[in-house]
Amino acid sequence: MDFYGMFDFAQGDDDTYKYTSAEFSNLIAGLTGDGVSYNFGNRFALDSTSGLSITVGSGAVFIQGRYAYNLSTETLSASAVASGTTRKDMLVAELDIANRIIELKIIEGTASDFPTPTSNQVPIYEITVSSSGVSSAISATNDIRSFIYTSSLYPSTQIIYSRTTPAYVEGAIWLKPLE
């Protein structure tokens, strides 16, 4: 990520972190919720897959009132699977409060199930990794991004654009894309 924040001041930091992150994060979480920003960059759109690599475009994400963005594409690599097997993985944006970062990463699932994201992860793509012989490769992707943004006319209204039913958020408007 090219930027990540809001984090508590730590001993040895300069004036950059002289605020309480909980105060700002609660404010931001109340305005945005968790998800991929619809109004920034390419929204982590799938750029390409090649072998075990997946490349996504620029984008921004909100997780628990924290915010991160990438100004360019980012490539991640899935782990190989044994010959003749398949595994269901998930590309997520993950908040690590202890280390004060947000990063894109691939979490591994099983042959039968995609992993269940935690409350500090925002799902972006389901990824199927398969091996039919000598090498493994990403054989399928499924876009599972949930988009968020606030209207400039009604800043307290959250709009959630998602293929799956979001958790109930008071005052939110859910838009489901046509299948």
PDB file of C-alpha atoms in Angstrom:
ATOM      1  CA  MET A   1       0.000   0.000   0.000  1.00  0.00           C
ATOM      2  CA  ASP A   2       1.223   3.513  -0.774  1.00  0.00           C
ATOM      3  CA  PHE A   3      -0.595   4.963   2.234  1.00  0.00           C
ATOM      4  CA  TYR A   4      -2.088   3.559   5.425  1.00  0.00           C
ATOM      5  CA  GLY A   5      -3.464   5.192   8.545  1.00  0.00           C
ATOM      6  CA  MET A   6      -4.850   6.130  11.234  1.00  0.00           C
ATOM      7  CA  PHE A   7      -2.576   4.678  13.895  1.00  0.00           C
ATOM      8  CA  ASP A   8      -1.726   5.584  17.496  1.00  0.00           C
ATOM      9  CA  PHE A   9       1.369   7.589  18.365  1.00  0.00           C
ATOM     10  CA  ALA A  10       4.248   5.294  19.391  1.00  0.00           C
ATOM     11  CA  GLN A  11       7.374   6.167  21.371  1.00  0.00           C
ATOM     12  CA  GLY A  12       9.980   7.541  18.967  1.00  0.00           C
ATOM     13  CA  ASP A  13       7.479   8.702  16.343  1.00  0.00           C
ATOM     14  CA  ASP A  14       7.584  12.303  15.215  1.00  0.00           C
ATOM     15  CA  ASP A  15       4.492  14.540  15.333  1.00  0.00           C
ATOM     16  CA  THR A  16       2.826  12.538  12.556  1.00  0.00           C
ATOM     17  CA  TYR A  17       0.911  10.278  14.976  1.00  0.00           C
ATOM     18  CA  LYS A  18      -0.124  12.764  17.681  1.00  0.00           C
ATOM     19  CA  TYR A  19      -3.801  11.866  17.719  1.00  0.00           C
ATOM     20  CA  THR A  20      -5.866   8.984  18.973  1.00  0.00           C
ATOM     21  CA  SER A  21      -6.527   6.675  16.082  1.00  0.00           C
ATOM     22  CA  ALA A  22      -9.636   5.303  17.760  1.00  0.00           C
ATOM     23  CA  GLU A  23     -11.250   8.748  17.583  1.00  0.00           C
ATOM     24  CA  PHE A  24     -10.609   9.202  13.877  1.00  0.00           C
ATOM     25  CA  SER A  25     -11.198   5.554  12.983  1.00  0.00           C
ATOM     26  CA  ASN A  26     -14.587   5.512  14.681  1.00  0.00           C
ATOM     27  CA  LEU A  27     -15.521   8.632  12.744  1.00  0.00           C
ATOM     28  CA  ILE A  28     -14.360   7.215   9.436  1.00  0.00           C
ATOM     29  CA  ALA A  29     -15.994   3.825  10.081  1.00  0.00           C
ATOM     30  CA  GLY A  30     -19.270   5.610  10.794  1.00  0.00           C
ATOM     31  CA  LEU A  31     -19.059   7.426   7.469  1.00  0.00           C
ATOM     32  CA  THR A  32     -17.872   4.616   5.236  1.00  0.00           C
ATOM     33  CA  GLY A  33     -18.193   1.129   6.688  1.00  0.00           C
ATOM     34  CA  ASP A  34     -15.851  -1.561   5.312  1.00  0.00           C
ATOM     35  CA  GLY A  35     -15.209  -2.124   1.615  1.00  0.00           C
ATOM     36  CA  VAL A  36     -13.506  -1.003  -1.571  1.00  0.00           C
ATOM     37  CA  SER A  37     -13.912   2.678  -2.431  1.00  0.00           C
ATOM     38  CA  TYR A  38     -15.992   3.101  -5.558  1.00  0.00           C
ATOM     39  CA  ASN A  39     -14.538   6.562  -6.137  1.00  0.00           C
ATOM     40  CA  PHE A  40     -10.791   5.830  -6.207  1.00  0.00           C
ATOM     41  CA  GLY A  41      -8.541   4.413  -8.924  1.00  0.00           C
ATOM     42  CA  ASN A  42      -9.522   1.202 -10.687  1.00  0.00           C
ATOM     43  CA  ARG A  43     -11.233  -0.233  -7.589  1.00  0.00           C
ATOM     44  CA  PHE A  44      -8.744  -3.155  -7.462  1.00  0.00           C
ATOM     45  CA  ALA A  45     -10.205  -4.379 -10.765  1.00  0.00           C
ATOM     46  CA  LEU A  46      -8.740  -7.645 -12.017  1.00  0.00           C
ATOM     47  CA  ASP A  47      -5.930  -6.787 -14.428  1.00  0.00           C
ATOM     48  CA  SER A  48      -4.651 -10.275 -15.247  1.00  0.00           C
ATOM     49  CA  THR A  49      -3.759 -13.746 -14.039  1.00  0.00           C
ATOM     50  CA  SER A  50      -0.713 -15.692 -15.158  1.00  0.00           C
ATOM     51  CA  GLY A  51       0.289 -18.983 -13.587  1.00  0.00           C
ATOM     52  CA  LEU A  52      -0.017 -18.453  -9.835  1.00  0.00           C
ATOM     53  CA  SER A  53       0.052 -14.647 -10.107  1.00  0.00           C
ATOM     54  CA  ILE A  54      -2.906 -12.295  -9.966  1.00  0.00           C
ATOM     55  CA  THR A  55      -2.600  -8.596 -10.739  1.00  0.00           C
ATOM     56  CA  VAL A  56      -5.176  -6.042  -9.603  1.00  0.00           C
ATOM     57  CA  GLY A  57      -5.450  -2.353 -10.441  1.00  0.00           C
ATOM     58  CA  SER A  58      -5.150   0.661  -8.219  1.00  0.00           C
ATOM     59  CA  GLY A  59      -7.714   1.172  -5.511  1.00  0.00           C
ATOM     60  CA  ALA A  60      -8.573   2.190  -1.985  1.00  0.00           C
ATOM     61  CA  VAL A  61     -10.113   0.248   0.883  1.00  0.00           C
ATOM     62  CA  PHE A  62     -11.665   1.065   4.250  1.00  0.00           C
ATOM     63  CA  ILE A  63     -11.395  -1.461   7.116  1.00  0.00           C
ATOM     64  CA  GLN A  64     -12.638  -0.617  10.618  1.00  0.00           C
ATOM     65  CA  GLY A  65     -12.185   3.091   9.956  1.00  0.00           C
ATOM     66  CA  ARG A  66      -8.665   2.684   8.627  1.00  0.00           C
ATOM     67  CA  TYR A  67      -7.857   3.581   5.039  1.00  0.00           C
ATOM     68  CA  ALA A  68      -5.264   2.447   2.500  1.00  0.00           C
ATOM     69  CA  TYR A  69      -4.736   2.963  -1.193  1.00  0.00           C
ATOM     70  CA  ASN A  70      -2.531   1.823  -4.058  1.00  0.00           C
ATOM     71  CA  LEU A  71      -1.730   4.194  -6.914  1.00  0.00           C
ATOM     72  CA  SER A  72      -0.624   1.426  -9.284  1.00  0.00           C
ATOM     73  CA  THR A  73      -1.251  -2.242 -10.007  1.00  0.00           C
ATOM     74  CA  GLU A  74      -0.189  -4.871  -7.493  1.00  0.00           C
ATOM     75  CA  THR A  75       0.706  -8.490  -8.232  1.00  0.00           C
ATOM     76  CA  LEU A  76       0.308 -11.264  -5.668  1.00  0.00           C
ATOM     77  CA  SER A  77       1.157 -14.953  -5.902  1.00  0.00           C
ATOM     78  CA  ALA A  78      -0.873 -17.918  -4.710  1.00  0.00           C
ATOM     79  CA  SER A  79       0.799 -21.068  -3.374  1.00  0.00           C
ATOM     80  CA  ALA A  80       1.007 -24.134  -5.584  1.00  0.00           C
ATOM     81  CA  VAL A  81      -1.203 -27.179  -5.057  1.00  0.00           C
ATOM     82  CA  ALA A  82      -0.359 -30.867  -5.458  1.00  0.00           C
ATOM     83  CA  SER A  83      -0.824 -32.424  -8.875  1.00  0.00           C
ATOM     84  CA  GLY A  84      -4.446 -33.223  -9.669  1.00  0.00           C
ATOM     85  CA  THR A  85      -5.845 -31.084  -6.843  1.00  0.00           C
ATOM     86  CA  THR A  86      -7.682 -27.796  -6.470  1.00  0.00           C
ATOM     87  CA  ARG A  87      -7.802 -25.224  -3.668  1.00  0.00           C
ATOM     88  CA  LYS A  88     -10.146 -22.290  -3.089  1.00  0.00           C
ATOM     89  CA  ASP A  89      -8.314 -19.137  -1.931  1.00  0.00           C
ATOM     90  CA  MET A  90      -9.337 -15.523  -1.402  1.00  0.00           C
ATOM     91  CA  LEU A  91      -7.596 -12.239  -2.182  1.00  0.00           C
ATOM     92  CA  VAL A  92      -8.342  -9.783   0.631  1.00  0.00           C
ATOM     93  CA  ALA A  93      -7.249  -6.430   1.969  1.00  0.00           C
ATOM     94  CA  GLU A  94      -6.156  -7.098   5.545  1.00  0.00           C
ATOM     95  CA  LEU A  95      -5.841  -4.695   8.469  1.00  0.00           C
ATOM     96  CA  ASP A  96      -2.980  -5.379  10.894  1.00  0.00           C
ATOM     97  CA  ILE A  97      -3.469  -2.924  13.779  1.00  0.00           C
ATOM     98  CA  ALA A  98      -0.423  -4.162  15.730  1.00  0.00           C
ATOM     99  CA  ASN A  99       1.912  -3.412  12.813  1.00  0.00           C
ATOM    100  CA  ARG A 100      -0.128  -0.416  11.608  1.00  0.00           C
ATOM    101  CA  ILE A 101      -0.515  -1.563   8.013  1.00  0.00           C
ATOM    102  CA  ILE A 102      -3.148  -2.627   5.535  1.00  0.00           C
ATOM    103  CA  GLU A 103      -2.033  -4.951   2.770  1.00  0.00           C
ATOM    104  CA  LEU A 104      -3.424  -7.035  -0.046  1.00  0.00           C
ATOM    105  CA  LYS A 105      -2.844 -10.740   0.514  1.00  0.00           C
ATOM    106  CA  ILE A 106      -4.049 -14.161  -0.532  1.00  0.00           C
ATOM    107  CA  ILE A 107      -5.439 -16.389   2.206  1.00  0.00           C
ATOM    108  CA  GLU A 108      -5.654 -20.110   1.558  1.00  0.00           C
ATOM    109  CA  GLY A 109      -8.836 -22.119   1.731  1.00  0.00           C
ATOM    110  CA  THR A 110      -9.403 -25.813   1.195  1.00  0.00           C
ATOM    111  CA  ALA A 111     -10.337 -28.023  -1.724  1.00  0.00           C
ATOM    112  CA  SER A 112     -14.015 -27.654  -0.826  1.00  0.00           C
ATOM    113  CA  ASP A 113     -14.363 -24.189   0.735  1.00  0.00           C
ATOM    114  CA  PHE A 114     -13.187 -20.643   0.253  1.00  0.00           C
ATOM    115  CA  PRO A 115     -11.795 -19.189   3.487  1.00  0.00           C
ATOM    116  CA  THR A 116     -14.107 -17.138   5.680  1.00  0.00           C
ATOM    117  CA  PRO A 117     -12.774 -13.598   5.963  1.00  0.00           C
ATOM    118  CA  THR A 118     -12.287 -12.168   9.445  1.00  0.00           C
ATOM    119  CA  SER A 119     -13.548  -8.771  10.617  1.00  0.00           C
ATOM    120  CA  ASN A 120     -10.156  -7.260   9.751  1.00  0.00           C
ATOM    121  CA  GLN A 121     -10.323  -8.443   6.122  1.00  0.00           C
ATOM    122  CA  VAL A 122     -12.228  -7.090   3.133  1.00  0.00           C
ATOM    123  CA  PRO A 123     -12.791  -9.774   0.445  1.00  0.00           C
ATOM    124  CA  ILE A 124     -11.854  -8.788  -3.097  1.00  0.00           C
ATOM    125  CA  TYR A 125     -11.643 -11.976  -5.237  1.00  0.00           C
ATOM    126  CA  GLU A 126     -12.246 -15.679  -4.788  1.00  0.00           C
ATOM    127  CA  ILE A 127      -9.433 -17.541  -6.531  1.00  0.00           C
ATOM    128  CA  THR A 128      -9.387 -21.179  -7.575  1.00  0.00           C
ATOM    129  CA  VAL A 129      -5.903 -22.715  -7.848  1.00  0.00           C
ATOM    130  CA  SER A 130      -5.643 -25.974  -9.792  1.00  0.00           C
ATOM    131  CA  SER A 131      -2.987 -28.385 -10.980  1.00  0.00           C
ATOM    132  CA  SER A 132      -3.666 -30.800 -13.795  1.00  0.00           C
ATOM    133  CA  GLY A 133      -0.122 -32.075 -14.073  1.00  0.00           C
ATOM    134  CA  VAL A 134       3.283 -30.448 -13.909  1.00  0.00           C
ATOM    135  CA  SER A 135       2.386 -26.980 -12.634  1.00  0.00           C
ATOM    136  CA  SER A 136      -0.238 -25.122 -10.640  1.00  0.00           C
ATOM    137  CA  ALA A 137      -2.120 -22.091 -11.913  1.00  0.00           C
ATOM    138  CA  ILE A 138      -5.037 -19.846 -11.052  1.00  0.00           C
ATOM    139  CA  SER A 139      -7.873 -21.461 -12.985  1.00  0.00           C
ATOM    140  CA  ALA A 140     -10.757 -19.168 -12.020  1.00  0.00           C
ATOM    141  CA  THR A 141     -11.550 -15.898 -10.262  1.00  0.00           C
ATOM    142  CA  ASN A 142     -14.799 -14.538  -8.874  1.00  0.00           C
ATOM    143  CA  ASP A 143     -15.267 -10.836  -8.145  1.00  0.00           C
ATOM    144  CA  ILE A 144     -16.620 -10.454  -4.583  1.00  0.00           C
ATOM    145  CA  ARG A 145     -15.772  -6.796  -3.952  1.00  0.00           C
ATOM    146  CA  SER A 146     -18.200  -4.755  -1.883  1.00  0.00           C
ATOM    147  CA  PHE A 147     -18.090  -1.114  -2.942  1.00  0.00           C
ATOM    148  CA  ILE A 148     -18.702   1.772  -0.580  1.00  0.00           C
ATOM    149  CA  TYR A 149     -18.929   5.508  -0.915  1.00  0.00           C
ATOM    150  CA  THR A 150     -20.760   8.355   0.661  1.00  0.00           C
ATOM    151  CA  SER A 151     -22.900  10.722  -1.301  1.00  0.00           C
ATOM    152  CA  SER A 152     -21.771  14.341  -1.361  1.00  0.00           C
ATOM    153  CA  LEU A 153     -25.429  15.393  -1.023  1.00  0.00           C
ATOM    154  CA  TYR A 154     -26.177  13.091   1.902  1.00  0.00           C
ATOM    155  CA  PRO A 155     -22.873  12.384   3.679  1.00  0.00           C
ATOM    156  CA  SER A 156     -24.501  10.285   6.393  1.00  0.00           C
ATOM    157  CA  THR A 157     -25.927   7.842   3.841  1.00  0.00           C
ATOM    158  CA  GLN A 158     -23.784   4.819   3.038  1.00  0.00           C
ATOM    159  CA  ILE A 159     -24.286   3.103  -0.300  1.00  0.00           C
ATOM    160  CA  ILE A 160     -23.156  -0.521  -0.508  1.00  0.00           C
ATOM    161  CA  TYR A 161     -22.699  -2.037  -3.979  1.00  0.00           C
ATOM    162  CA  SER A 162     -22.270  -5.787  -3.572  1.00  0.00           C
ATOM    163  CA  ARG A 163     -23.283  -9.071  -5.211  1.00  0.00           C
ATOM    164  CA  THR A 164     -23.871 -10.577  -1.762  1.00  0.00           C
ATOM    165  CA  THR A 165     -26.221  -9.319   0.926  1.00  0.00           C
ATOM    166  CA  PRO A 166     -24.180  -7.114   3.276  1.00  0.00           C
ATOM    167  CA  ALA A 167     -24.441  -7.172   7.044  1.00  0.00           C
ATOM    168  CA  TYR A 168     -27.197  -4.829   8.210  1.00  0.00           C
ATOM    169  CA  VAL A 169     -25.959  -1.257   8.372  1.00  0.00           C
ATOM    170  CA  GLU A 170     -28.476   1.308   9.619  1.00  0.00           C
ATOM    171  CA  GLY A 171     -29.073   4.070   7.080  1.00  0.00           C
ATOM    172  CA  ALA A 172     -27.357   2.159   4.269  1.00  0.00           C
ATOM    173  CA  ILE A 173     -28.673   1.643   0.772  1.00  0.00           C
ATOM    174  CA  TRP A 174     -27.782  -1.693  -0.828  1.00  0.00           C
ATOM    175  CA  LEU A 175     -27.420  -1.854  -4.604  1.00  0.00           C
ATOM    176  CA  LYS A 176     -27.111  -5.330  -6.114  1.00  0.00           C
ATOM    177  CA  PRO A 177     -25.675  -5.502  -9.655  1.00  0.00           C
ATOM    178  CA  LEU A 178     -27.685  -7.239 -12.338  1.00  0.00           C
ATOM    179  CA  GLU A 179     -26.489 -10.811 -12.828  1.00  0.00           C
TER     180      GLU A 179
END
